[in-house]
Every structure is written in structure tokens, then in C-alpha cells.
CSV table of C-alpha atoms in Angstrom, one decimal:
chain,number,residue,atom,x,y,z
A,1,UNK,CA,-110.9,-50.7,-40.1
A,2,UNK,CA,-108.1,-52.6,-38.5
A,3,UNK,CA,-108.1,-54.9,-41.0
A,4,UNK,CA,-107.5,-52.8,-43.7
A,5,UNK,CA,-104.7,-50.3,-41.9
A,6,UNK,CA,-103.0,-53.8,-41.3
A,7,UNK,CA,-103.2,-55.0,-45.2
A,8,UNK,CA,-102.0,-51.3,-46.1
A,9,UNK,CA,-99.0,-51.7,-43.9
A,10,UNK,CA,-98.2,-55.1,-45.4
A,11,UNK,CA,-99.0,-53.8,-49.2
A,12,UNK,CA,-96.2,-51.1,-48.4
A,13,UNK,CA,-94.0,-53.3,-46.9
A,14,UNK,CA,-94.3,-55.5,-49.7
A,15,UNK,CA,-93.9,-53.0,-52.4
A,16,UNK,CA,-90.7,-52.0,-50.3
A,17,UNK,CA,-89.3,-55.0,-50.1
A,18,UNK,CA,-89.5,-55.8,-53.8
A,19,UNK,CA,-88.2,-52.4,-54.6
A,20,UNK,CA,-85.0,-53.1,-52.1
A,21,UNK,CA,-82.4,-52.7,-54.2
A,22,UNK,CA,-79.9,-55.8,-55.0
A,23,UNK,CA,-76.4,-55.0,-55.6
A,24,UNK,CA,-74.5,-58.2,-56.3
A,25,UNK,CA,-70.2,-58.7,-55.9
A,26,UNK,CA,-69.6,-62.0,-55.7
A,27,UNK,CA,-67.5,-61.9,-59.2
A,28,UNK,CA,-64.8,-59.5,-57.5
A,29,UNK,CA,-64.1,-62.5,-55.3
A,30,UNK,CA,-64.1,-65.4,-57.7
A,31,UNK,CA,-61.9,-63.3,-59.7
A,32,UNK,CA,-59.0,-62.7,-57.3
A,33,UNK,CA,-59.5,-66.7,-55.8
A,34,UNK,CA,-58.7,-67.5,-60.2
A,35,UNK,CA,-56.1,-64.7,-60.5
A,36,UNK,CA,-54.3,-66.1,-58.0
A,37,UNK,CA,-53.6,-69.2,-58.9
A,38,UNK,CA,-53.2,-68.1,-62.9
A,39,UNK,CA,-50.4,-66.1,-62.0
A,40,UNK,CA,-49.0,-68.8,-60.3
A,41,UNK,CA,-48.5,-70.6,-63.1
A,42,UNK,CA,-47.0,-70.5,-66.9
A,43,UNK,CA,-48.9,-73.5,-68.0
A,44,UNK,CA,-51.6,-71.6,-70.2
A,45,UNK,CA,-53.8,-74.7,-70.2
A,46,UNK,CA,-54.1,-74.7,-66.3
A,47,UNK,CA,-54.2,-70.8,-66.8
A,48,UNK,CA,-57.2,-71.5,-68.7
A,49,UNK,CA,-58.9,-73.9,-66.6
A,50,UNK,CA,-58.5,-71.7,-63.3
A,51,UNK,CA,-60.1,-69.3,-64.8
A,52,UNK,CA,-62.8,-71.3,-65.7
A,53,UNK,CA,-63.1,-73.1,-63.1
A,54,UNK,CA,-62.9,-70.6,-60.8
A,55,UNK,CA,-64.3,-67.6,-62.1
A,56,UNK,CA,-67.0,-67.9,-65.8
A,57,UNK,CA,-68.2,-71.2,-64.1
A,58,UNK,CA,-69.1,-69.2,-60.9
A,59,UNK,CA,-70.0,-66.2,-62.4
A,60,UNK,CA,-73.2,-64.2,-61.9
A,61,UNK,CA,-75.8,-63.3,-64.7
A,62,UNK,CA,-74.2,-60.1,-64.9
A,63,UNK,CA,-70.9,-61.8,-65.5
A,64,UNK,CA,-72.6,-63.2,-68.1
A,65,UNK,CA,-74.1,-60.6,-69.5
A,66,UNK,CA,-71.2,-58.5,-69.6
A,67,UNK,CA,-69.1,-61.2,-71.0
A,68,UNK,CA,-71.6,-61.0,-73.9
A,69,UNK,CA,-72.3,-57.2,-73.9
A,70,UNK,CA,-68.5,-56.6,-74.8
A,71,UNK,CA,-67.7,-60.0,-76.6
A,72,UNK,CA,-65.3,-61.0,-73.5
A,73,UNK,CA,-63.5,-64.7,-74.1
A,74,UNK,CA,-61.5,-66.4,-71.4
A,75,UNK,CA,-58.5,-65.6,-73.9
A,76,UNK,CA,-59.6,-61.7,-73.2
A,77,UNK,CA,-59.1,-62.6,-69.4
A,78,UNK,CA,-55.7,-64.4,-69.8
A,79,UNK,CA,-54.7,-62.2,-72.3
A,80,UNK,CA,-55.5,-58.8,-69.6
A,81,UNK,CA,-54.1,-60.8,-66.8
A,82,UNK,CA,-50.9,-61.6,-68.3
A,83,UNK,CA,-50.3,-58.5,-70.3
A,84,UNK,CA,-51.0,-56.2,-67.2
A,85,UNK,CA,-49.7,-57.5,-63.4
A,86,UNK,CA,-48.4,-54.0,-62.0
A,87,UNK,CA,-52.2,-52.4,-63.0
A,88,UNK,CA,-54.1,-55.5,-61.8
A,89,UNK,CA,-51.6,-55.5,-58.8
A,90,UNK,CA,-52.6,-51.7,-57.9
A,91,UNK,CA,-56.4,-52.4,-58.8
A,92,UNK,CA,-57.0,-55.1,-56.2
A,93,UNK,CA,-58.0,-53.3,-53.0
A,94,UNK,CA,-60.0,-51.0,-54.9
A,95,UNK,CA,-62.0,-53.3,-56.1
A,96,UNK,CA,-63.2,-54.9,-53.1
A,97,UNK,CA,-64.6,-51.7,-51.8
A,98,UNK,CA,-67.9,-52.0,-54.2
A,99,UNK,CA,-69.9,-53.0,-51.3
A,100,UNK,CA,-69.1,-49.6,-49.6
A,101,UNK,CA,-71.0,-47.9,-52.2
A,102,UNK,CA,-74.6,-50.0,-51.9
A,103,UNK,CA,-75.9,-47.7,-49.1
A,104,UNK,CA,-75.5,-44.7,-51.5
A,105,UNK,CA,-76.3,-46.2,-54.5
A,106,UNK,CA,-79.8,-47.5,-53.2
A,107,UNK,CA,-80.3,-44.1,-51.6
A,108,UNK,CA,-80.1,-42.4,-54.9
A,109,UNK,CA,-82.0,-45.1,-56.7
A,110,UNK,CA,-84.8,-44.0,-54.2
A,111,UNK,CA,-84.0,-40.2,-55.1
A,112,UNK,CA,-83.9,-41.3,-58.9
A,113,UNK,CA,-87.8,-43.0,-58.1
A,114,UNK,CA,-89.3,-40.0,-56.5
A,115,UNK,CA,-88.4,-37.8,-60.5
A,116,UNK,CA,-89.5,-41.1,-62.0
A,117,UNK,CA,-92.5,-43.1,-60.4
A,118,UNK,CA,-92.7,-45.4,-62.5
A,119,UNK,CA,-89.2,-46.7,-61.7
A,120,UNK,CA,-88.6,-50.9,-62.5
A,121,UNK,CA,-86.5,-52.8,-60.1
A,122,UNK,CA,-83.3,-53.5,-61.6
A,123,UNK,CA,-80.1,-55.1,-60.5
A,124,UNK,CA,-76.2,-54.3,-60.3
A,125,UNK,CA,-73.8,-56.5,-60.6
A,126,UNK,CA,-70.0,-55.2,-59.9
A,127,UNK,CA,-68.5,-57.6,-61.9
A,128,UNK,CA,-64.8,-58.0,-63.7
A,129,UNK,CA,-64.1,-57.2,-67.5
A,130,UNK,CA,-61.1,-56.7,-69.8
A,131,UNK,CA,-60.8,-53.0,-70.5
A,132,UNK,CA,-63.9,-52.4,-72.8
A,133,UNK,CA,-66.2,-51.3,-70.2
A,134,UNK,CA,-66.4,-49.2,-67.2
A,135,UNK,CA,-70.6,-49.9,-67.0
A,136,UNK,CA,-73.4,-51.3,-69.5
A,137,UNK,CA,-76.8,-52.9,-68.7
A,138,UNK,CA,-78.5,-55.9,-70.5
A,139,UNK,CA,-82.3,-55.7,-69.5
A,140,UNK,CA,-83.3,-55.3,-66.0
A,141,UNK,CA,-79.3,-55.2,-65.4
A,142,UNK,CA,-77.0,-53.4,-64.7
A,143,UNK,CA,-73.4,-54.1,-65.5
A,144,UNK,CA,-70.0,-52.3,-64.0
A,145,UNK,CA,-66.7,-53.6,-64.9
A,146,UNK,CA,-65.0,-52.5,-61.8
A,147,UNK,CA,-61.7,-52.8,-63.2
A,148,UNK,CA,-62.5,-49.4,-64.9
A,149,UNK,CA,-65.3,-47.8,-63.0
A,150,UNK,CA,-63.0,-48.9,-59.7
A,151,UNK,CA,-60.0,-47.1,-60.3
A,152,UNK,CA,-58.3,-43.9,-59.2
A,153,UNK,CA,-55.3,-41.8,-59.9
A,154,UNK,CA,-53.0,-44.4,-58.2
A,155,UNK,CA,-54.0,-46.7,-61.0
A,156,UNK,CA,-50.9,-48.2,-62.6
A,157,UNK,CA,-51.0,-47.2,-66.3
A,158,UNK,CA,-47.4,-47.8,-67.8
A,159,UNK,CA,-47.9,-51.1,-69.1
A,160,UNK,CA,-50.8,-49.9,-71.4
A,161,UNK,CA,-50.7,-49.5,-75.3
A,162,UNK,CA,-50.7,-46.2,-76.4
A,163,UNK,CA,-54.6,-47.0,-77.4
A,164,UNK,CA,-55.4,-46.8,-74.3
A,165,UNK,CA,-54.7,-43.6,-73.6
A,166,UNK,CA,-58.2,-42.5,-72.9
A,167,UNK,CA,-58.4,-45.2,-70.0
A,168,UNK,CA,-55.2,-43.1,-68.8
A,169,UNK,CA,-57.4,-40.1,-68.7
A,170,UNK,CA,-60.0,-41.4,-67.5
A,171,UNK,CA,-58.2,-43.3,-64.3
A,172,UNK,CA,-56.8,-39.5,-63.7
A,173,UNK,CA,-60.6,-38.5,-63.2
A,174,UNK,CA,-60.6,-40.7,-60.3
A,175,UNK,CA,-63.8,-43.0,-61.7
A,176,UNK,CA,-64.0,-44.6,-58.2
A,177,UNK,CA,-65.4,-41.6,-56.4
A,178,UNK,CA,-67.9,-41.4,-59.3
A,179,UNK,CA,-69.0,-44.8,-59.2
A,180,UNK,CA,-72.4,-43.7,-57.7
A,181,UNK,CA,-73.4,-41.0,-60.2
A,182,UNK,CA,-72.1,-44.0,-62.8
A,183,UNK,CA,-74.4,-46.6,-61.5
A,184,UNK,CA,-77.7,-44.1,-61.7
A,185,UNK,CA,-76.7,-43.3,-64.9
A,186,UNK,CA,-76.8,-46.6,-66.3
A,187,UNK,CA,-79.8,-47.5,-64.1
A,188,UNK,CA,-81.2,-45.2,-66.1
A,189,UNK,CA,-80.9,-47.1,-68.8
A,190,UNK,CA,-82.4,-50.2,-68.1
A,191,UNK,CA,-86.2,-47.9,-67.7
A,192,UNK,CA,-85.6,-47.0,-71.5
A,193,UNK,CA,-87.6,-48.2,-74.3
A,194,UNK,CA,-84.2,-49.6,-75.8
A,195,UNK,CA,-80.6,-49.0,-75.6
A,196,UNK,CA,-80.4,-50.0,-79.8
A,197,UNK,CA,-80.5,-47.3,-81.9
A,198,UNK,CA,-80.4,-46.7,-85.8
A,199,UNK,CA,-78.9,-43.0,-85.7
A,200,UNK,CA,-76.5,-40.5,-84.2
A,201,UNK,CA,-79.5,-38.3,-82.8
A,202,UNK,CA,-81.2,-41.0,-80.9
A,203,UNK,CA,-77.9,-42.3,-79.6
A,204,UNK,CA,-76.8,-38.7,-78.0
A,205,UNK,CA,-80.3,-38.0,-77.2
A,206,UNK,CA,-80.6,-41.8,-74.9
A,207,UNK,CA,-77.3,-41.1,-73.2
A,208,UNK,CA,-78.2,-37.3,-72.6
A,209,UNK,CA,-81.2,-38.3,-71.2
A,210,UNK,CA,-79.1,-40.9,-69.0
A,211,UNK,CA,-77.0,-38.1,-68.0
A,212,UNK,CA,-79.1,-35.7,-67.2
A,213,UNK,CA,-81.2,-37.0,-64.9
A,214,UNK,CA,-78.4,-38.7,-63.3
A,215,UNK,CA,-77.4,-35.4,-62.6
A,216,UNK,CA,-81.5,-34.2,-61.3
A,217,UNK,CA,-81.4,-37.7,-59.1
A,218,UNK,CA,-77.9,-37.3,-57.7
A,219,UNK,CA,-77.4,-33.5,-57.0
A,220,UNK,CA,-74.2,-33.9,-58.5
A,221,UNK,CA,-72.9,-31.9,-61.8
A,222,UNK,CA,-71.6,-34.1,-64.4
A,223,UNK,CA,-68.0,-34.5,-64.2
A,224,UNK,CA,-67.5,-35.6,-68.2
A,225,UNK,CA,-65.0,-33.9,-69.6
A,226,UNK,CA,-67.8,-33.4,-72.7
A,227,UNK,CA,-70.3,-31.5,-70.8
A,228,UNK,CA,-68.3,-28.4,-69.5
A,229,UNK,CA,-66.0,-28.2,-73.0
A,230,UNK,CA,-69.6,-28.4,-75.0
A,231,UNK,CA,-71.1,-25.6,-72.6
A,232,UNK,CA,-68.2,-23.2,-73.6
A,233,UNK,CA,-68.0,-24.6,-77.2
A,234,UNK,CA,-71.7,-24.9,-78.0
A,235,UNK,CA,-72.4,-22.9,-81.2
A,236,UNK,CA,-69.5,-25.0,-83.5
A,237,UNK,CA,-70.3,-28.4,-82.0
A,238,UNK,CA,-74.3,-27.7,-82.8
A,239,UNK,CA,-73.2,-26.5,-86.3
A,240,UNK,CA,-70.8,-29.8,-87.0
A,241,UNK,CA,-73.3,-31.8,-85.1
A,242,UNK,CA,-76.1,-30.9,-87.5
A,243,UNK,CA,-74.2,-32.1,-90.3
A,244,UNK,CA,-73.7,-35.1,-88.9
A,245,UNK,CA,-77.6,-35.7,-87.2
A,246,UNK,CA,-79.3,-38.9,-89.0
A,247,UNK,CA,-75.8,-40.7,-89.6
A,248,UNK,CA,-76.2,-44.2,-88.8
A,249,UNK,CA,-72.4,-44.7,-87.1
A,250,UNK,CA,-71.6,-42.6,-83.7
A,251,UNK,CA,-68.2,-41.1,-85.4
A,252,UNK,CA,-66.0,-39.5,-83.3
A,253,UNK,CA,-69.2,-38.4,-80.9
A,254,UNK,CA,-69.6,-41.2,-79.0
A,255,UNK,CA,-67.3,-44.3,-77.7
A,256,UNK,CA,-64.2,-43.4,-79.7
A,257,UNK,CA,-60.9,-41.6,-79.1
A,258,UNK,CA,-60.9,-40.7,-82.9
A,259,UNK,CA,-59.5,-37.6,-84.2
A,260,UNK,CA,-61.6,-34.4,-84.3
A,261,UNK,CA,-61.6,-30.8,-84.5
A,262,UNK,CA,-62.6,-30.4,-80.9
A,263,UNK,CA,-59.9,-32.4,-79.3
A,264,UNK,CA,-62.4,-33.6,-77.5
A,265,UNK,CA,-64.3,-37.4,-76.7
A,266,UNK,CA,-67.6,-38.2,-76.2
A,267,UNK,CA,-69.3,-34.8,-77.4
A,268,UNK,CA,-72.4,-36.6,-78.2
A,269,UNK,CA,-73.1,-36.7,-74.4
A,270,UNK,CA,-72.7,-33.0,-74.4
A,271,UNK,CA,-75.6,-32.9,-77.3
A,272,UNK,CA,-77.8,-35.0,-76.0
A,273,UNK,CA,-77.4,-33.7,-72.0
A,274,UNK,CA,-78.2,-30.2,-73.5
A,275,UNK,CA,-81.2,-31.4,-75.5
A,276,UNK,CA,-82.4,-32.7,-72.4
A,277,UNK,CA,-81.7,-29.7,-70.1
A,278,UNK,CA,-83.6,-27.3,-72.5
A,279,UNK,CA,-86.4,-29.6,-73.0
A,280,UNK,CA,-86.5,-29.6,-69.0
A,281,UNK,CA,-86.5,-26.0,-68.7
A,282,UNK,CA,-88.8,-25.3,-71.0
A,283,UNK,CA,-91.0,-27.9,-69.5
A,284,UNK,CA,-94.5,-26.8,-67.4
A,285,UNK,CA,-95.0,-29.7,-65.4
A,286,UNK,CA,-91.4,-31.0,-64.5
A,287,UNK,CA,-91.9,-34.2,-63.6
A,288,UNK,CA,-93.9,-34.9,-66.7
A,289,UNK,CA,-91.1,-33.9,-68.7
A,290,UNK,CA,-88.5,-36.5,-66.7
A,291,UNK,CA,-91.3,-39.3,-68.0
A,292,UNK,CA,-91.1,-38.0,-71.4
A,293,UNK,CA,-87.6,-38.3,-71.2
A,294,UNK,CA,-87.3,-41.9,-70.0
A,295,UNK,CA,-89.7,-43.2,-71.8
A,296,UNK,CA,-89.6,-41.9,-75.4
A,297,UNK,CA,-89.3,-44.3,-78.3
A,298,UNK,CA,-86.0,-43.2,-79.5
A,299,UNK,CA,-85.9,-45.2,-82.7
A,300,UNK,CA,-89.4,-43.4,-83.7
A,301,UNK,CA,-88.2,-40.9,-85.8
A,302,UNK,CA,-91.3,-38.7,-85.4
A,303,UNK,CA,-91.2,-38.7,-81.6
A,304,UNK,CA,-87.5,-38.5,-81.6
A,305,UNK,CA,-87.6,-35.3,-83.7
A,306,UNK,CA,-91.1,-33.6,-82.0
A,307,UNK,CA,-89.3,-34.2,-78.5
A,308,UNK,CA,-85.4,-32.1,-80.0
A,309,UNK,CA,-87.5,-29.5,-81.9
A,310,UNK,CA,-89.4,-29.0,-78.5
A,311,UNK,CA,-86.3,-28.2,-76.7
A,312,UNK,CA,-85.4,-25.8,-79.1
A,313,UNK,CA,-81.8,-26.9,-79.6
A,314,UNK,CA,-81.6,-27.0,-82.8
A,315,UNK,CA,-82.5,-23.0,-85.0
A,316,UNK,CA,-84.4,-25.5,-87.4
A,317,UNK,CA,-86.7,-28.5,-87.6
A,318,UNK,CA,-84.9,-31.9,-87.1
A,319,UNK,CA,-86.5,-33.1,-90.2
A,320,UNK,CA,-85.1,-29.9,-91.9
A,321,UNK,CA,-81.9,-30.6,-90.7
A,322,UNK,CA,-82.2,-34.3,-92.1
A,323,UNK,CA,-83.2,-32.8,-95.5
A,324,UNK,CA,-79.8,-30.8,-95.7
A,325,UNK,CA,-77.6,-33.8,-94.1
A,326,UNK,CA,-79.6,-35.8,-97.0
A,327,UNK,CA,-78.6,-33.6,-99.8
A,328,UNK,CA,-74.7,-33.4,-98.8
A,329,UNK,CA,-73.8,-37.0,-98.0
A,330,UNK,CA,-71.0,-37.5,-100.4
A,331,UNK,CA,-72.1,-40.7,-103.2
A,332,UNK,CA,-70.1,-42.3,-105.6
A,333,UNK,CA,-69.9,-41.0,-108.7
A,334,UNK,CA,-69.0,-44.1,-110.8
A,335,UNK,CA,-66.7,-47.1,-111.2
A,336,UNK,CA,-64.0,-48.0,-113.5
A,337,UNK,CA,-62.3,-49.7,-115.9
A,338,UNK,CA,-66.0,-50.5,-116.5
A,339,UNK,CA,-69.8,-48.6,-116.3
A,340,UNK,CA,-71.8,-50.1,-113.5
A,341,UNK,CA,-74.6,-52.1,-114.5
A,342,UNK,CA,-72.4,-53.3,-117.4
A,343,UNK,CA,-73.6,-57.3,-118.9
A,344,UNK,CA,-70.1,-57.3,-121.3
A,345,UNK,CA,-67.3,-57.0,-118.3
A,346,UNK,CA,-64.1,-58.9,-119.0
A,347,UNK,CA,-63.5,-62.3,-116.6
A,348,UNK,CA,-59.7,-61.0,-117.1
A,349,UNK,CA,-60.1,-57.9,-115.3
A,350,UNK,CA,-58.3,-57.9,-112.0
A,351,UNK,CA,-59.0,-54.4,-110.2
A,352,UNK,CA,-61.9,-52.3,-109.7
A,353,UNK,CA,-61.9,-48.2,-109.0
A,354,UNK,CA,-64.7,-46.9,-107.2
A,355,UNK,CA,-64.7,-42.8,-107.4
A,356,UNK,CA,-66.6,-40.6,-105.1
A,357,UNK,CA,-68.1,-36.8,-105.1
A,358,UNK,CA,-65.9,-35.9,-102.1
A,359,UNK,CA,-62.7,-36.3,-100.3
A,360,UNK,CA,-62.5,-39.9,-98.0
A,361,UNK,CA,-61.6,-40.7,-94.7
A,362,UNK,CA,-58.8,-43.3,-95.7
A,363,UNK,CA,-59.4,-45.0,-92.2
A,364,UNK,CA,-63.2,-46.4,-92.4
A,365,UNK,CA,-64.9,-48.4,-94.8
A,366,UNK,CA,-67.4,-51.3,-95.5
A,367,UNK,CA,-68.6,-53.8,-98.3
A,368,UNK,CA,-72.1,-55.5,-98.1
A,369,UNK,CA,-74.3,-58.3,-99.8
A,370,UNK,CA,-76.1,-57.2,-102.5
A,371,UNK,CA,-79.6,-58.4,-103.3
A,372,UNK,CA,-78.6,-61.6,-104.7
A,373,UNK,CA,-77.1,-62.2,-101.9
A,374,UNK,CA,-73.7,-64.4,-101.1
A,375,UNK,CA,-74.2,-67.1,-104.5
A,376,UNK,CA,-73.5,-63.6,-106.3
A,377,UNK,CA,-71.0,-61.3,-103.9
A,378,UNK,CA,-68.7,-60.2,-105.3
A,379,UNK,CA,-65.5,-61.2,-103.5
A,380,UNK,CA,-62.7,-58.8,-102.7
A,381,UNK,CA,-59.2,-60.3,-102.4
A,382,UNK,CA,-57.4,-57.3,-101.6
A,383,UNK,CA,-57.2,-53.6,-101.0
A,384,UNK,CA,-55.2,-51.7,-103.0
A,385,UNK,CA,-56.1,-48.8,-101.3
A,386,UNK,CA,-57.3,-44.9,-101.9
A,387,UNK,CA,-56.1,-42.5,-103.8
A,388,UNK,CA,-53.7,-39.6,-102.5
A,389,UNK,CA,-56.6,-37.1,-102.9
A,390,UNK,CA,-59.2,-39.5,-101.2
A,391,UNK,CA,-61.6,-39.5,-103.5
A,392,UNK,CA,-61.4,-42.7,-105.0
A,393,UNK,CA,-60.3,-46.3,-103.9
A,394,UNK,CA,-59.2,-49.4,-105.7
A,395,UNK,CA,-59.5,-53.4,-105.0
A,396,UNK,CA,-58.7,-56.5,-106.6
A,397,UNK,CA,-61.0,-58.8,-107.4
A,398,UNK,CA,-61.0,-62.4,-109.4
A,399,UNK,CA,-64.0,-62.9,-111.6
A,400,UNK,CA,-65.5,-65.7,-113.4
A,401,UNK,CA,-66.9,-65.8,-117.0
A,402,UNK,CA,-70.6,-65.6,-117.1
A,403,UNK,CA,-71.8,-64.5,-113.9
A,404,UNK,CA,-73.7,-61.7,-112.8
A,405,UNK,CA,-71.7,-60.1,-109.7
A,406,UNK,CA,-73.0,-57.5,-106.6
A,407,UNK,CA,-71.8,-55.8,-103.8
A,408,UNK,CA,-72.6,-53.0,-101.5
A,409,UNK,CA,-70.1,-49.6,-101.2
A,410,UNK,CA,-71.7,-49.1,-97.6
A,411,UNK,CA,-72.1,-46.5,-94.7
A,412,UNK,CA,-68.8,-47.2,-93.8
A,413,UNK,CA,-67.5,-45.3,-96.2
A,414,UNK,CA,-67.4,-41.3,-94.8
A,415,UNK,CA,-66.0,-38.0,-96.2
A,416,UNK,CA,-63.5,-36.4,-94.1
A,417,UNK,CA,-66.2,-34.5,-91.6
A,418,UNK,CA,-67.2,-38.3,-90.9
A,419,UNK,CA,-70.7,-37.9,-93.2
A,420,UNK,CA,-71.2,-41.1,-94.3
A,421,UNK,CA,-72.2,-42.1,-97.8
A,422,UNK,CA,-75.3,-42.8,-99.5
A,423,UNK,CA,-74.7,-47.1,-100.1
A,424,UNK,CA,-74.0,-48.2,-103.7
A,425,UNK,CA,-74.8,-51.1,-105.1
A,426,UNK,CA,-72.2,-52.3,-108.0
A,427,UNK,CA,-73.5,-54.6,-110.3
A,428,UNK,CA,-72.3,-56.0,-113.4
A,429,UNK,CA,-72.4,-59.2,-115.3
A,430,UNK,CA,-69.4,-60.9,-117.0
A,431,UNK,CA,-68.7,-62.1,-120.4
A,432,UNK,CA,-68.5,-66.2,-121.8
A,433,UNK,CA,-64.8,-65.6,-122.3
């Protein structure tokens, strides 16, 4: 019997310690050490080797994985270092204060466990980026730039570029005193089948999920600007939303300070926070429903849509709402100064019109391979841009004689409410002469 109280106690104390949870800062320190000495110097070349040298050489696998996550170069570094000293300048002390925050943050990883038994071991790295990224994950990581998630109110902001004003909003939000709630949301994350997704629904639906239950883990309301406007504004966001569901880009919803009718950022959070809080409510067995939650295959469109229409967000079926966002994308309705599909095109035309079934967003578009694949793409030299009504554009092209010629009007392409179109292959084949 003593024998096997004494393996329990070690089995627990095993379990514990591989649980503990690792919270790594080393990069805030290389940083500073290469800062230091960049800004000591004009010579870009030694710039480039201190930083190097001192700080991607050294860096952690979260580093590394951020550097990837967000396409960061050492030119990014240089470029953020030189561009901005008064912001790095007020940034600095903040930054070393990450390690205040590991007693709370592995507290609330233990809260997040007890909703979520089946909670993997993951680790945080506080690490150093260039302005795209206030927290990721890659795997079992997770990744804060702390030059975002770090900063306060006091955060020097007038060297910015007037796109990035919503990092001036956001540093008014005082991030740092959110930086917990910030880390068990994207710890979230890395217990989710996948953080790629093919449509707007299982985008907002994985970071409402995120959201949510950082909110259940933490005891702390969401403080996203998203979430209190969508509560007020519900009814018109569900109805443009809806619209919108199966589009493959995140629009204005998520990620993006583009234009909208809201005035507002990010209301993809909202939808997918109060998909989660009704499926939650509705929910028997509670804790059940916060395993659902994490572990649902969000790219399975048939699990995806069973779990929305079991929150009851949504008046209709998902897959009825897919129907109708089917049967309104905008298409194109032809091309000109020739029919699609034509074999008798002229090598000596120069410019191609594409017309559509609605009015364009003039701001986003996309070409594609077609079939055939590069030996037959059909390349455009230049855009000469839409027409004033938006529903047609035009591009100049050089052609060959006697060769058959594709490319792909894609999903980049939307109509003014940001519905994108149905892809269109042009095709056409020209003449000998």
C-alpha cells in the first residue's frame, strides 16, 4: 500500500511538472543588447550585422516562428528601428516587465485546464516583432510581439503613418494590462484542430471560440471594442454577416481597418464570440460544450454548420444561408472586344474588358492560373483600371499569334458589400496572323 501511495504521489508530481507552464523572454533582452548598438551607428551594413548577430542568431523558436508567422526580414527590423526611435524609446521599460505577468498567466492556464481537461502543454515566448502582431501561435506555441501586446497609453505614436491608426487605438486600450487575458486567448489556440481556415464562418467561429472561453477561464469581460458595439448592434451585423457567410476572404470582419458601414473593426470576433455564448447557454452539460468548442473541425463544413445552427444564431440553416450567399455573388457577365471561349481573336488586340453583374469594389482584385497552367497565362501588362460605375474593368495585354491563352477573374474580385465573385476562367485562342 505504501508503495503505491508513493508511485501516485510521484505520477502527480510528474504530470505537474510537465504541465508547469514555460514562459520564455530571452528575445526582449537580445533585442535591446542589438538595438543598442544599431542606433549607434549609420553604417546600415553593421546595422545589419548587429542585428543579426545579436538578436535572429540568438533568437528563440518563437522568434523564429513569429519571424515566419508575419513574414518579418531583418530589413523589417532595421526598417522599425530607424523609422520609429521616440516609440521604441517609450516602449523599452514596458517591455521588460513580461516576466511580471508569468505567475498570472500560468494561474489562468490552470483555470483554462479545469473548463478544458484535456489541455496540451504549450509554450509562450514574449518575443519582438515589427508592428504586424500583437500575439499568434505556430503549433504548441505561443507567440506575443510585445512591442504591441506591451504597450500603454504612454506609448509614443506621432511618428506613425496614418495606416497605423488602429495601432493608435489600440495603444489607447492600454494592451499591457490585457496581456493576460491576450495570452489565454491565443493559448487557446494552439488546442484547436487548426488555425487555417477556407471561410469567413470558420474564421469568426475559431476566434470566437478563442474569445470566449478566454473570457470563461479568466473571469474577465472581453474588452474588444467588437464585442460590446456587436451586443448593441446585433440584428444589422447578423443580417450583413449572413450575406457574407461562406466568403473565402475575412473582408472588413477580421484583421483589417477597411471601410464599413459599422465604423467598426474586427466584428467577426463579435459573430463568432456570440455563436459561442449561445451555443454555451443552450448547452446541458457545460463543460461538454467548452470541448465541443475547442475541438471542432472548423474546416468540416458539416460540423461547422451543425455546431452554428445548434446555437441558434442564425433564424435559418447555415446551409440555407450558403444557398442564398450562393445565388447573389455577383459573376461576370462577359468580355470584350471579343466572346470568351473565342479560337479567331486578333494577336493585334491590346486591351481586354471584363464586365460584371454588379457594382465593384475598385480597391481589391486578383488574376489566377488557369488549367493550362503558366505555358498558357495569359499575362497582364497593365491595369487600365474600372469603369466609373464599377461594373467593369479593363487591362492590357500582349498576345501572340496562334496560342491558346487562360486566366482566372478570381475571389479577389468583390461587389461593394465585399461579396466576392464566382471565379472566371477567360479562355480564348488567337489567330496565325
Amino acid at each position: 500500500m505504501k508503495r503505491t501511495t508513493t508511485t501516485l504521489i510521484f505520477c502527480l508530481l510528474f504530470f505537474k511538472a510537465t504541465f508547469a507552464q514555460e514562459i520564455v523572454t530571452a528575445d526582449i533582452g537580445n533585442f535591446w543588447n542589438a538595438y543598442d548598438k544599431i542606433t549607434a551607428t549609420k553604417d546600415s551594413t553593421q546595422q545589419f550585422a548587429y542585428l543579426n548577430q545579436l538578436f535572429i542568431d540568438k533568437g528563440t523558436p518563437g522568434l523564429k516562428a513569429m519571424m515566419q508567422a508575419r513574414d518579418y526580414t531583418a530589413k523589417s527590423y532595421i526598417d522599425a528601428i530607424n523609422g520609429y526611435p521616440l516609440f521604441w524609446n517609450s516602449i523599452r521599460a514596458n517591455t521588460f516587465r513580461a516576466n511580471e505577468f508569468s505567475k498570472d498567466i500560468a494561474a489562468n492556464v490552470s483555470k483554462l485546464k479545469k473548463l478544458y481537461p484535456g489541455l496540451k502543454p504549450a509554450k509562450i515566448y514574449f518575443t519582438i516583432g515589427a508592428f504586424k502582431s500583437g500575439g499568434t501561435t505556430m503549433d504548441n506555441m505561443v507567440l506575443i510581439g510585445s512591442e504591441i501586446a506591451l504597450g500603454d497609453e504612454h506609448t509614443v505614436m506621432q511618428e506613425f503613418p496614418k495606416n497605423y491608426d488602429a495601432l493608435r487605438t489600440y495603444f489607447k486600450t492600454n494592451p499591457i494590462n490585457l496581456v493576460v487575458f491576450t495570452n489565454i486567448h491565443e493559448y487557446i489556440h494552439t488546442q484547436q484542430k487548426t488555425t487555417a481556415v477556407n471561410c469567413l464562418l470558420a474564421q469568426c467561429v475559431l476566434e470566437g471560440v478563442a474569445e470566449y472561453l478566454a473570457v470563461k477561464a479568466t473571469g474577465q469581460p472581453s474588452t474588444a471594442p467588437a464585442i460590446a458595439y456587436g451586443k448593441a448592434h446585433n440584428e444589422r451585423i447578423r443580417e450583413v454577416f449572413a450575406s457574407q457567410i461562406f466568403s473565402p476572404n475575412d473582408g472588413f470582419w477580421l484583421y483589417s481597418n477597411a471601410e464599413n458601414e459599422f465604423g467598426v473593426r474586427d466584428l467577426g470576433y463579435y459573430v463568432g464570440y456570440a455563436i459561442c455564448e449561445d451555443y454555451y447557454n443552450k448547452a446541458k452539460n457545460k463543460q461538454q460544450a467548452i470541448k465541443e468548442m475547442i475541438e471542432l473541425d472548423y474546416n468540416n463544413e458539416t460540423a461547422l454548420s451543425q455546431f452554428v445552427d445548434q446555437s441558434g444564431y442564425f433564424s435559418q440553416p447555415v446551409q440555407a444561408l450558403k444557398t442564398e450567399y450562393e445565388k447573389n455573388r455577383p459573376v461576370v457577365t462577359g468580355i470584350k472586344p471579343f466572346k470568351n471561349n473565342a479560337t479567331d481573336v486578333s494577336p493585334a488586340d491590346t486591351r481586354i474588358t471584363v464586365e460584371f453583374s454588379a457594382t465593384m469594389d475598385k480597391h481589391n482584385r486578383n488574376f489566377e492560373l488557369g488549367p493550362l497552367g503558366k505555358s498558357n497565362l495569359l499575362v497582364i501588362k497593365k491595369i487600365i483600371g474600372f469603369a466609373e460605375d464599377g461594373k467593369s474593368i479593363t487591362f492590357e495585354v500582349e498576345l501572340k499569334p496562334a496560342q491558346r491563352y487562360q486566366v482566372v477573374v478570381g475571389e479577389g474580385f468583390r461587389n461593394a458589400d465585399g461579396v466576392p465573385i464566382k471565379p472566371y476562367l477567360i479562355d480564348f485562342t488567337t489567330t496565325y496572323k
